[in-house]
Amino acid sequence: MAHAIAFAGARAARLGGPWLALLALMLAAALAFGVGRYPVSLLDVARVLVARLTGHAPDVAPAVEAVVLQIRGPRIAAAILIGAALSVAGAAFQGLFRNPLVSPDILGASSGAALGAVLGIWLSLGVLAIEGLAFAGGLGAVACVYALGAALSGRDPVLVLVLAGIVIGSLLGAGVGLIKFLADPYNQLPAMTFWLLGSLSGMHPSDLLPLAGPVVLGTGLLLTLRWRLDVLSLPDEEARSLGLATGPLRVAVVAAATLVTAASVAAAGIVGWVGLVVPHLARFLVGPGFGRLIPTAALLGAGTLLTIDTLARTVAPVEVPLGILTAFVGTPVFLWLLARAERDWS
């Protein structure tokens, strides 16, 4: 009887997990719109958003409208997109490699994007060119990792791919260090360092479309493949016996997860820990099935990064880089989750 009650309680919790994540995201969005150096009431936020949707002039001060639509709105939308993208990519990589320590940058996507961005800053290119180089660097790094893995075929393909990612990531990290060494220490080096630490402070409305396109495309593909990802968690022999083409499916999952990771890094710099920790939180809420895990991870990741970005611009007189806050928050949470969620990986 006790086991039946416990099972029913766990099932109810898993069914309600996505709704809890959605509620957390809504609360995080309300907090992000309201707090800051220019406080805005939720009623004024609602007036501005309703007026924008209906095409009428909002009954608020012009400064309030500018804060909601031009300053905080794009930043909030970007945090939601990037948090969701990194979390979904992390969930896909962890399931694909059957390893709870895998994160979206395991295949060198973040390192490649970092090299592209610092190269663009070193060459004094414009913002769009820097983001384009970061995006291309992320995709190029994963292509190199896959080529190296294919050249070393005949061994454990998953292990070879992970080791190739570590090797290529280290090489790209050395490239980043070399460009920083050669950069102008007064102008270029601070810009590189600040970008590598992660930030959403420079986000403009025009930056959202180049970010949203790859994120929606990659996340949609992973969501479409959710049932096949469940089967892929089985040993390869069993998955193939069920009619699943494991090789092409792995390529599709890696391509989709890399696409969203590279787009996120190109827009906001290196934001660590979100793609590693949030999938564990989502799995703790709804279990390992990708049908519920991917939407829950997306909602939790969006709410998590949005909350951290709100803290980044409010806890100190100057804005704290996202990468520092995610490391401070992510480390203890990850250790706690590893101790609690071991059974979910067994």
CSV table of C-alpha atoms in Angstrom, one decimal:
chain,number,residue,atom,x,y,z
A,1,MET,CA,0.0,0.0,0.0
A,2,ALA,CA,2.8,2.4,0.9
A,3,HIS,CA,4.6,1.6,-2.4
A,4,ALA,CA,1.4,2.3,-4.3
A,5,ILE,CA,0.9,5.6,-2.6
A,6,ALA,CA,4.5,6.6,-3.2
A,7,PHE,CA,4.3,5.5,-6.9
A,8,ALA,CA,1.1,7.6,-7.3
A,9,GLY,CA,2.7,10.6,-5.7
A,10,ALA,CA,5.8,10.3,-7.9
A,11,ARG,CA,3.6,10.0,-11.0
A,12,ALA,CA,1.5,13.0,-10.0
A,13,ALA,CA,4.7,15.0,-9.5
A,14,ARG,CA,6.0,14.0,-12.9
A,15,LEU,CA,2.8,15.0,-14.6
A,16,GLY,CA,2.8,18.3,-12.8
A,17,GLY,CA,6.5,19.0,-13.5
A,18,PRO,CA,6.1,20.9,-16.8
A,19,TRP,CA,3.5,23.1,-15.2
A,20,LEU,CA,5.7,23.9,-12.2
A,21,ALA,CA,8.5,24.8,-14.7
A,22,LEU,CA,6.1,27.1,-16.6
A,23,LEU,CA,5.0,28.8,-13.4
A,24,ALA,CA,8.6,29.3,-12.4
A,25,LEU,CA,9.3,30.9,-15.8
A,26,MET,CA,6.3,33.2,-15.5
A,27,LEU,CA,7.4,34.4,-12.1
A,28,ALA,CA,11.0,34.9,-13.3
A,29,ALA,CA,9.7,37.0,-16.2
A,30,ALA,CA,7.5,39.1,-14.0
A,31,LEU,CA,10.5,39.7,-11.7
A,32,ALA,CA,12.8,40.5,-14.6
A,33,PHE,CA,10.4,43.1,-16.0
A,34,GLY,CA,9.8,44.8,-12.7
A,35,VAL,CA,13.1,45.1,-10.9
A,36,GLY,CA,16.2,47.1,-11.9
A,37,ARG,CA,17.6,50.6,-11.6
A,38,TYR,CA,14.3,51.9,-13.1
A,39,PRO,CA,11.5,49.9,-11.2
A,40,VAL,CA,8.4,49.2,-13.3
A,41,SER,CA,5.1,47.9,-11.8
A,42,LEU,CA,3.6,44.8,-13.3
A,43,LEU,CA,0.4,46.8,-14.2
A,44,ASP,CA,2.5,49.2,-16.3
A,45,VAL,CA,4.3,46.2,-17.9
A,46,ALA,CA,0.8,44.7,-18.8
A,47,ARG,CA,-0.3,48.0,-20.2
A,48,VAL,CA,2.7,48.3,-22.5
A,49,LEU,CA,2.4,44.7,-23.7
A,50,VAL,CA,-1.3,44.9,-24.3
A,51,ALA,CA,-1.0,48.2,-26.1
A,52,ARG,CA,1.8,46.7,-28.4
A,53,LEU,CA,-0.4,43.6,-29.2
A,54,THR,CA,-3.5,45.7,-29.9
A,55,GLY,CA,-1.7,48.6,-31.7
A,56,HIS,CA,-2.9,51.3,-29.3
A,57,ALA,CA,-0.8,53.9,-27.5
A,58,PRO,CA,0.0,52.7,-23.9
A,59,ASP,CA,-1.2,54.7,-21.0
A,60,VAL,CA,2.2,55.0,-19.4
A,61,ALA,CA,5.2,57.4,-19.4
A,62,PRO,CA,7.4,57.1,-22.5
A,63,ALA,CA,10.3,56.1,-20.3
A,64,VAL,CA,8.4,53.1,-19.0
A,65,GLU,CA,7.5,52.0,-22.5
A,66,ALA,CA,11.2,52.3,-23.6
A,67,VAL,CA,12.4,50.3,-20.6
A,68,VAL,CA,9.9,47.5,-21.2
A,69,LEU,CA,10.2,47.3,-25.0
A,70,GLN,CA,13.7,48.5,-25.9
A,71,ILE,CA,15.8,47.6,-22.8
A,72,ARG,CA,14.4,44.7,-20.7
A,73,GLY,CA,12.1,43.1,-23.3
A,74,PRO,CA,14.9,42.0,-25.8
A,75,ARG,CA,17.1,41.0,-22.9
A,76,ILE,CA,14.4,38.8,-21.3
A,77,ALA,CA,13.5,37.2,-24.7
A,78,ALA,CA,17.2,36.4,-25.3
A,79,ALA,CA,17.6,34.9,-21.8
A,80,ILE,CA,14.6,32.7,-22.4
A,81,LEU,CA,15.8,31.5,-25.8
A,82,ILE,CA,19.4,30.9,-24.6
A,83,GLY,CA,18.5,29.2,-21.4
A,84,ALA,CA,16.0,26.9,-23.1
A,85,ALA,CA,18.5,26.2,-25.9
A,86,LEU,CA,21.4,25.3,-23.6
A,87,SER,CA,19.2,23.1,-21.4
A,88,VAL,CA,17.7,21.2,-24.3
A,89,ALA,CA,21.1,20.7,-25.8
A,90,GLY,CA,22.4,19.4,-22.5
A,91,ALA,CA,19.5,17.0,-22.1
A,92,ALA,CA,20.1,15.7,-25.6
A,93,PHE,CA,23.9,15.2,-25.2
A,94,GLN,CA,23.5,13.6,-21.8
A,95,GLY,CA,20.9,11.1,-23.1
A,96,LEU,CA,22.9,10.5,-26.3
A,97,PHE,CA,26.2,9.8,-24.5
A,98,ARG,CA,24.5,8.1,-21.5
A,99,ASN,CA,26.7,10.3,-19.3
A,100,PRO,CA,25.4,12.7,-16.6
A,101,LEU,CA,28.6,14.8,-16.8
A,102,VAL,CA,28.2,15.8,-20.5
A,103,SER,CA,27.4,19.4,-21.3
A,104,PRO,CA,26.7,21.2,-24.6
A,105,ASP,CA,30.3,22.2,-25.1
A,106,ILE,CA,31.6,18.6,-24.9
A,107,LEU,CA,32.1,18.5,-28.7
A,108,GLY,CA,34.0,21.8,-28.7
A,109,ALA,CA,31.1,24.0,-29.8
A,110,SER,CA,31.7,26.6,-27.1
A,111,SER,CA,35.4,26.6,-27.6
A,112,GLY,CA,35.0,27.0,-31.4
A,113,ALA,CA,32.5,29.9,-30.9
A,114,ALA,CA,34.9,31.5,-28.4
A,115,LEU,CA,37.8,31.3,-30.9
A,116,GLY,CA,35.6,32.8,-33.7
A,117,ALA,CA,34.5,35.7,-31.4
A,118,VAL,CA,37.9,36.7,-30.1
A,119,LEU,CA,39.3,36.5,-33.7
A,120,GLY,CA,36.5,38.9,-34.8
A,121,ILE,CA,37.4,41.3,-31.9
A,122,TRP,CA,41.1,41.1,-32.7
A,123,LEU,CA,40.4,42.0,-36.3
A,124,SER,CA,38.2,44.9,-35.2
A,125,LEU,CA,35.1,43.6,-37.0
A,126,GLY,CA,31.6,44.7,-36.4
A,127,VAL,CA,29.2,43.0,-34.0
A,128,LEU,CA,27.3,41.0,-36.6
A,129,ALA,CA,30.6,39.8,-38.1
A,130,ILE,CA,31.8,38.8,-34.6
A,131,GLU,CA,28.6,36.8,-34.0
A,132,GLY,CA,28.8,35.3,-37.4
A,133,LEU,CA,32.4,34.1,-36.8
A,134,ALA,CA,31.4,32.7,-33.4
A,135,PHE,CA,28.6,30.8,-35.0
A,136,ALA,CA,30.8,29.5,-37.7
A,137,GLY,CA,33.5,28.6,-35.2
A,138,GLY,CA,31.1,26.5,-33.1
A,139,LEU,CA,29.9,24.5,-36.1
A,140,GLY,CA,33.4,24.2,-37.5
A,141,ALA,CA,34.7,22.8,-34.2
A,142,VAL,CA,32.0,20.1,-34.1
A,143,ALA,CA,32.7,19.2,-37.8
A,144,CYS,CA,36.4,18.7,-36.9
A,145,VAL,CA,35.5,16.6,-33.9
A,146,TYR,CA,33.2,14.4,-36.1
A,147,ALA,CA,35.9,14.1,-38.8
A,148,LEU,CA,38.4,13.0,-36.2
A,149,GLY,CA,36.0,10.5,-34.7
A,150,ALA,CA,35.3,9.1,-38.2
A,151,ALA,CA,39.0,8.8,-38.9
A,152,LEU,CA,39.5,6.7,-35.7
A,153,SER,CA,36.5,4.5,-36.4
A,154,GLY,CA,36.7,0.9,-35.3
A,155,ARG,CA,36.9,1.7,-31.6
A,156,ASP,CA,34.0,2.7,-29.2
A,157,PRO,CA,32.4,5.5,-31.3
A,158,VAL,CA,30.9,7.4,-28.3
A,159,LEU,CA,34.2,7.3,-26.3
A,160,VAL,CA,36.2,8.4,-29.4
A,161,LEU,CA,33.8,11.3,-30.0
A,162,VAL,CA,34.0,12.6,-26.5
A,163,LEU,CA,37.8,12.3,-26.4
A,164,ALA,CA,38.0,14.0,-29.8
A,165,GLY,CA,35.8,16.8,-28.4
A,166,ILE,CA,38.2,17.2,-25.4
A,167,VAL,CA,41.3,17.3,-27.7
A,168,ILE,CA,39.8,19.8,-30.2
A,169,GLY,CA,38.4,21.9,-27.3
A,170,SER,CA,41.9,22.1,-25.7
A,171,LEU,CA,43.4,23.1,-29.1
A,172,LEU,CA,40.8,25.8,-29.6
A,173,GLY,CA,41.4,27.1,-26.1
A,174,ALA,CA,45.0,27.4,-26.9
A,175,GLY,CA,44.1,29.5,-30.0
A,176,VAL,CA,41.9,31.7,-27.8
A,177,GLY,CA,44.9,32.2,-25.4
A,178,LEU,CA,47.2,33.1,-28.3
A,179,ILE,CA,44.9,35.7,-29.7
A,180,LYS,CA,44.4,37.2,-26.3
A,181,PHE,CA,48.2,37.3,-25.9
A,182,LEU,CA,48.5,39.2,-29.2
A,183,ALA,CA,45.6,41.6,-28.6
A,184,ASP,CA,45.8,45.2,-27.6
A,185,PRO,CA,45.8,45.1,-23.8
A,186,TYR,CA,43.9,48.4,-23.4
A,187,ASN,CA,40.9,47.9,-25.8
A,188,GLN,CA,40.7,44.5,-27.4
A,189,LEU,CA,41.8,42.3,-24.4
A,190,PRO,CA,39.1,43.7,-22.0
A,191,ALA,CA,36.4,43.2,-24.7
A,192,MET,CA,37.5,39.6,-25.2
A,193,THR,CA,37.6,38.9,-21.5
A,194,PHE,CA,34.1,40.4,-21.0
A,195,TRP,CA,32.6,38.5,-23.9
A,196,LEU,CA,34.1,35.2,-22.7
A,197,LEU,CA,32.5,35.6,-19.3
A,198,GLY,CA,29.0,35.9,-20.8
A,199,SER,CA,26.6,38.8,-20.8
A,200,LEU,CA,23.2,39.9,-22.2
A,201,SER,CA,23.8,43.6,-21.6
A,202,GLY,CA,24.3,44.4,-25.3
A,203,MET,CA,21.2,42.7,-26.5
A,204,HIS,CA,19.0,44.7,-29.0
A,205,PRO,CA,15.7,43.8,-30.7
A,206,SER,CA,17.6,43.3,-34.0
A,207,ASP,CA,19.6,40.5,-32.3
A,208,LEU,CA,16.6,38.3,-31.5
A,209,LEU,CA,15.8,37.1,-35.0
A,210,PRO,CA,19.3,35.6,-35.8
A,211,LEU,CA,19.2,33.9,-32.3
A,212,ALA,CA,15.6,32.7,-32.5
A,213,GLY,CA,15.8,31.1,-35.9
A,214,PRO,CA,18.5,28.5,-35.1
A,215,VAL,CA,17.2,27.9,-31.5
A,216,VAL,CA,13.6,27.2,-32.7
A,217,LEU,CA,14.9,25.0,-35.6
A,218,GLY,CA,17.3,22.9,-33.4
A,219,THR,CA,14.9,22.6,-30.5
A,220,GLY,CA,12.0,21.6,-32.8
A,221,LEU,CA,14.1,18.9,-34.4
A,222,LEU,CA,15.1,17.5,-31.0
A,223,LEU,CA,11.5,17.6,-29.9
A,224,THR,CA,10.5,15.7,-33.0
A,225,LEU,CA,13.1,13.0,-32.3
A,226,ARG,CA,12.0,12.6,-28.6
A,227,TRP,CA,10.7,9.1,-29.0
A,228,ARG,CA,13.8,7.9,-30.9
A,229,LEU,CA,16.0,9.4,-28.2
A,230,ASP,CA,14.2,7.2,-25.7
A,231,VAL,CA,15.1,4.1,-27.8
A,232,LEU,CA,18.7,5.4,-28.3
A,233,SER,CA,19.2,5.2,-24.5
A,234,LEU,CA,19.2,1.4,-24.9
A,235,PRO,CA,22.4,-0.4,-25.9
A,236,ASP,CA,23.0,-0.1,-29.7
A,237,GLU,CA,22.3,-3.7,-30.4
A,238,GLU,CA,18.8,-3.5,-28.8
A,239,ALA,CA,18.1,-0.1,-30.5
A,240,ARG,CA,19.0,-1.5,-33.9
A,241,SER,CA,17.0,-4.6,-33.3
A,242,LEU,CA,14.0,-2.3,-32.9
A,243,GLY,CA,14.6,-0.8,-36.3
A,244,LEU,CA,16.4,2.3,-35.3
A,245,ALA,CA,19.2,3.6,-37.5
A,246,THR,CA,21.5,4.7,-34.7
A,247,GLY,CA,24.3,6.3,-36.8
A,248,PRO,CA,22.1,8.9,-38.8
A,249,LEU,CA,20.1,9.6,-35.6
A,250,ARG,CA,23.2,10.5,-33.7
A,251,VAL,CA,24.4,12.8,-36.4
A,252,ALA,CA,21.0,14.5,-36.4
A,253,VAL,CA,20.9,14.9,-32.6
A,254,VAL,CA,24.5,16.3,-32.5
A,255,ALA,CA,23.8,18.7,-35.4
A,256,ALA,CA,20.6,20.0,-33.7
A,257,ALA,CA,22.2,20.4,-30.3
A,258,THR,CA,25.3,22.0,-31.7
A,259,LEU,CA,23.2,24.5,-33.8
A,260,VAL,CA,21.4,25.8,-30.7
A,261,THR,CA,24.6,25.9,-28.6
A,262,ALA,CA,26.6,27.8,-31.3
A,263,ALA,CA,23.7,30.3,-31.7
A,264,SER,CA,23.5,30.9,-28.0
A,265,VAL,CA,27.3,31.3,-27.5
A,266,ALA,CA,27.5,33.7,-30.5
A,267,ALA,CA,24.8,35.9,-29.0
A,268,ALA,CA,25.8,35.9,-25.3
A,269,GLY,CA,29.3,34.5,-24.9
A,270,ILE,CA,30.2,31.5,-22.7
A,271,VAL,CA,27.4,30.7,-20.3
A,272,GLY,CA,28.4,27.6,-18.4
A,273,TRP,CA,26.6,25.2,-16.1
A,274,VAL,CA,23.1,25.8,-17.4
A,275,GLY,CA,23.3,23.0,-19.9
A,276,LEU,CA,24.9,20.7,-17.3
A,277,VAL,CA,22.7,21.4,-14.3
A,278,VAL,CA,19.2,22.1,-15.6
A,279,PRO,CA,18.7,18.8,-17.4
A,280,HIS,CA,19.3,17.1,-14.0
A,281,LEU,CA,16.7,19.3,-12.4
A,282,ALA,CA,14.2,18.5,-15.2
A,283,ARG,CA,14.9,14.8,-15.0
A,284,PHE,CA,14.4,15.0,-11.2
A,285,LEU,CA,11.0,16.5,-11.8
A,286,VAL,CA,9.6,14.4,-14.8
A,287,GLY,CA,11.9,11.4,-15.2
A,288,PRO,CA,14.1,10.4,-18.1
A,289,GLY,CA,11.4,10.2,-20.9
A,290,PHE,CA,12.3,12.8,-23.5
A,291,GLY,CA,8.7,13.5,-24.3
A,292,ARG,CA,8.4,15.4,-21.0
A,293,LEU,CA,12.1,16.0,-20.4
A,294,ILE,CA,12.8,18.3,-23.4
A,295,PRO,CA,9.8,20.7,-22.7
A,296,THR,CA,10.5,20.7,-19.0
A,297,ALA,CA,14.3,21.3,-19.5
A,298,ALA,CA,13.5,24.2,-21.9
A,299,LEU,CA,11.1,25.9,-19.4
A,300,LEU,CA,13.4,25.4,-16.5
A,301,GLY,CA,16.5,26.5,-18.4
A,302,ALA,CA,14.7,29.7,-19.6
A,303,GLY,CA,13.5,30.5,-16.1
A,304,THR,CA,17.0,29.7,-14.6
A,305,LEU,CA,19.0,31.9,-17.0
A,306,LEU,CA,16.4,34.7,-16.7
A,307,THR,CA,16.6,34.7,-12.9
A,308,ILE,CA,20.4,34.7,-13.1
A,309,ASP,CA,20.5,37.5,-15.6
A,310,THR,CA,18.1,39.5,-13.3
A,311,LEU,CA,20.6,38.9,-10.4
A,312,ALA,CA,23.5,39.9,-12.7
A,313,ARG,CA,22.1,43.4,-13.3
A,314,THR,CA,20.7,44.1,-9.8
A,315,VAL,CA,23.0,42.6,-7.1
A,316,ALA,CA,25.9,45.0,-7.5
A,317,PRO,CA,26.5,48.6,-8.7
A,318,VAL,CA,28.1,47.1,-11.9
A,319,GLU,CA,26.8,44.2,-13.9
A,320,VAL,CA,28.2,40.8,-12.9
A,321,PRO,CA,29.1,38.5,-15.8
A,322,LEU,CA,26.7,35.6,-16.3
A,323,GLY,CA,29.5,33.0,-16.3
A,324,ILE,CA,30.6,33.9,-12.8
A,325,LEU,CA,27.0,33.7,-11.4
A,326,THR,CA,26.2,30.5,-13.1
A,327,ALA,CA,29.4,28.9,-11.7
A,328,PHE,CA,28.6,30.1,-8.1
A,329,VAL,CA,25.0,28.8,-8.4
A,330,GLY,CA,25.6,25.7,-10.5
A,331,THR,CA,28.4,24.1,-8.5
A,332,PRO,CA,26.5,23.4,-5.3
A,333,VAL,CA,23.2,22.6,-7.1
A,334,PHE,CA,25.0,20.1,-9.3
A,335,LEU,CA,26.7,18.3,-6.4
A,336,TRP,CA,23.3,18.1,-4.6
A,337,LEU,CA,21.6,16.7,-7.7
A,338,LEU,CA,24.3,14.1,-8.3
A,339,ALA,CA,23.7,12.8,-4.8
A,340,ARG,CA,19.9,12.7,-5.2
A,341,ALA,CA,19.4,11.7,-8.8
A,342,GLU,CA,21.7,8.7,-9.1
A,343,ARG,CA,18.8,6.3,-9.3
A,344,ASP,CA,17.5,8.1,-12.4
A,345,TRP,CA,20.6,7.1,-14.3
A,346,SER,CA,20.6,3.5,-13.1
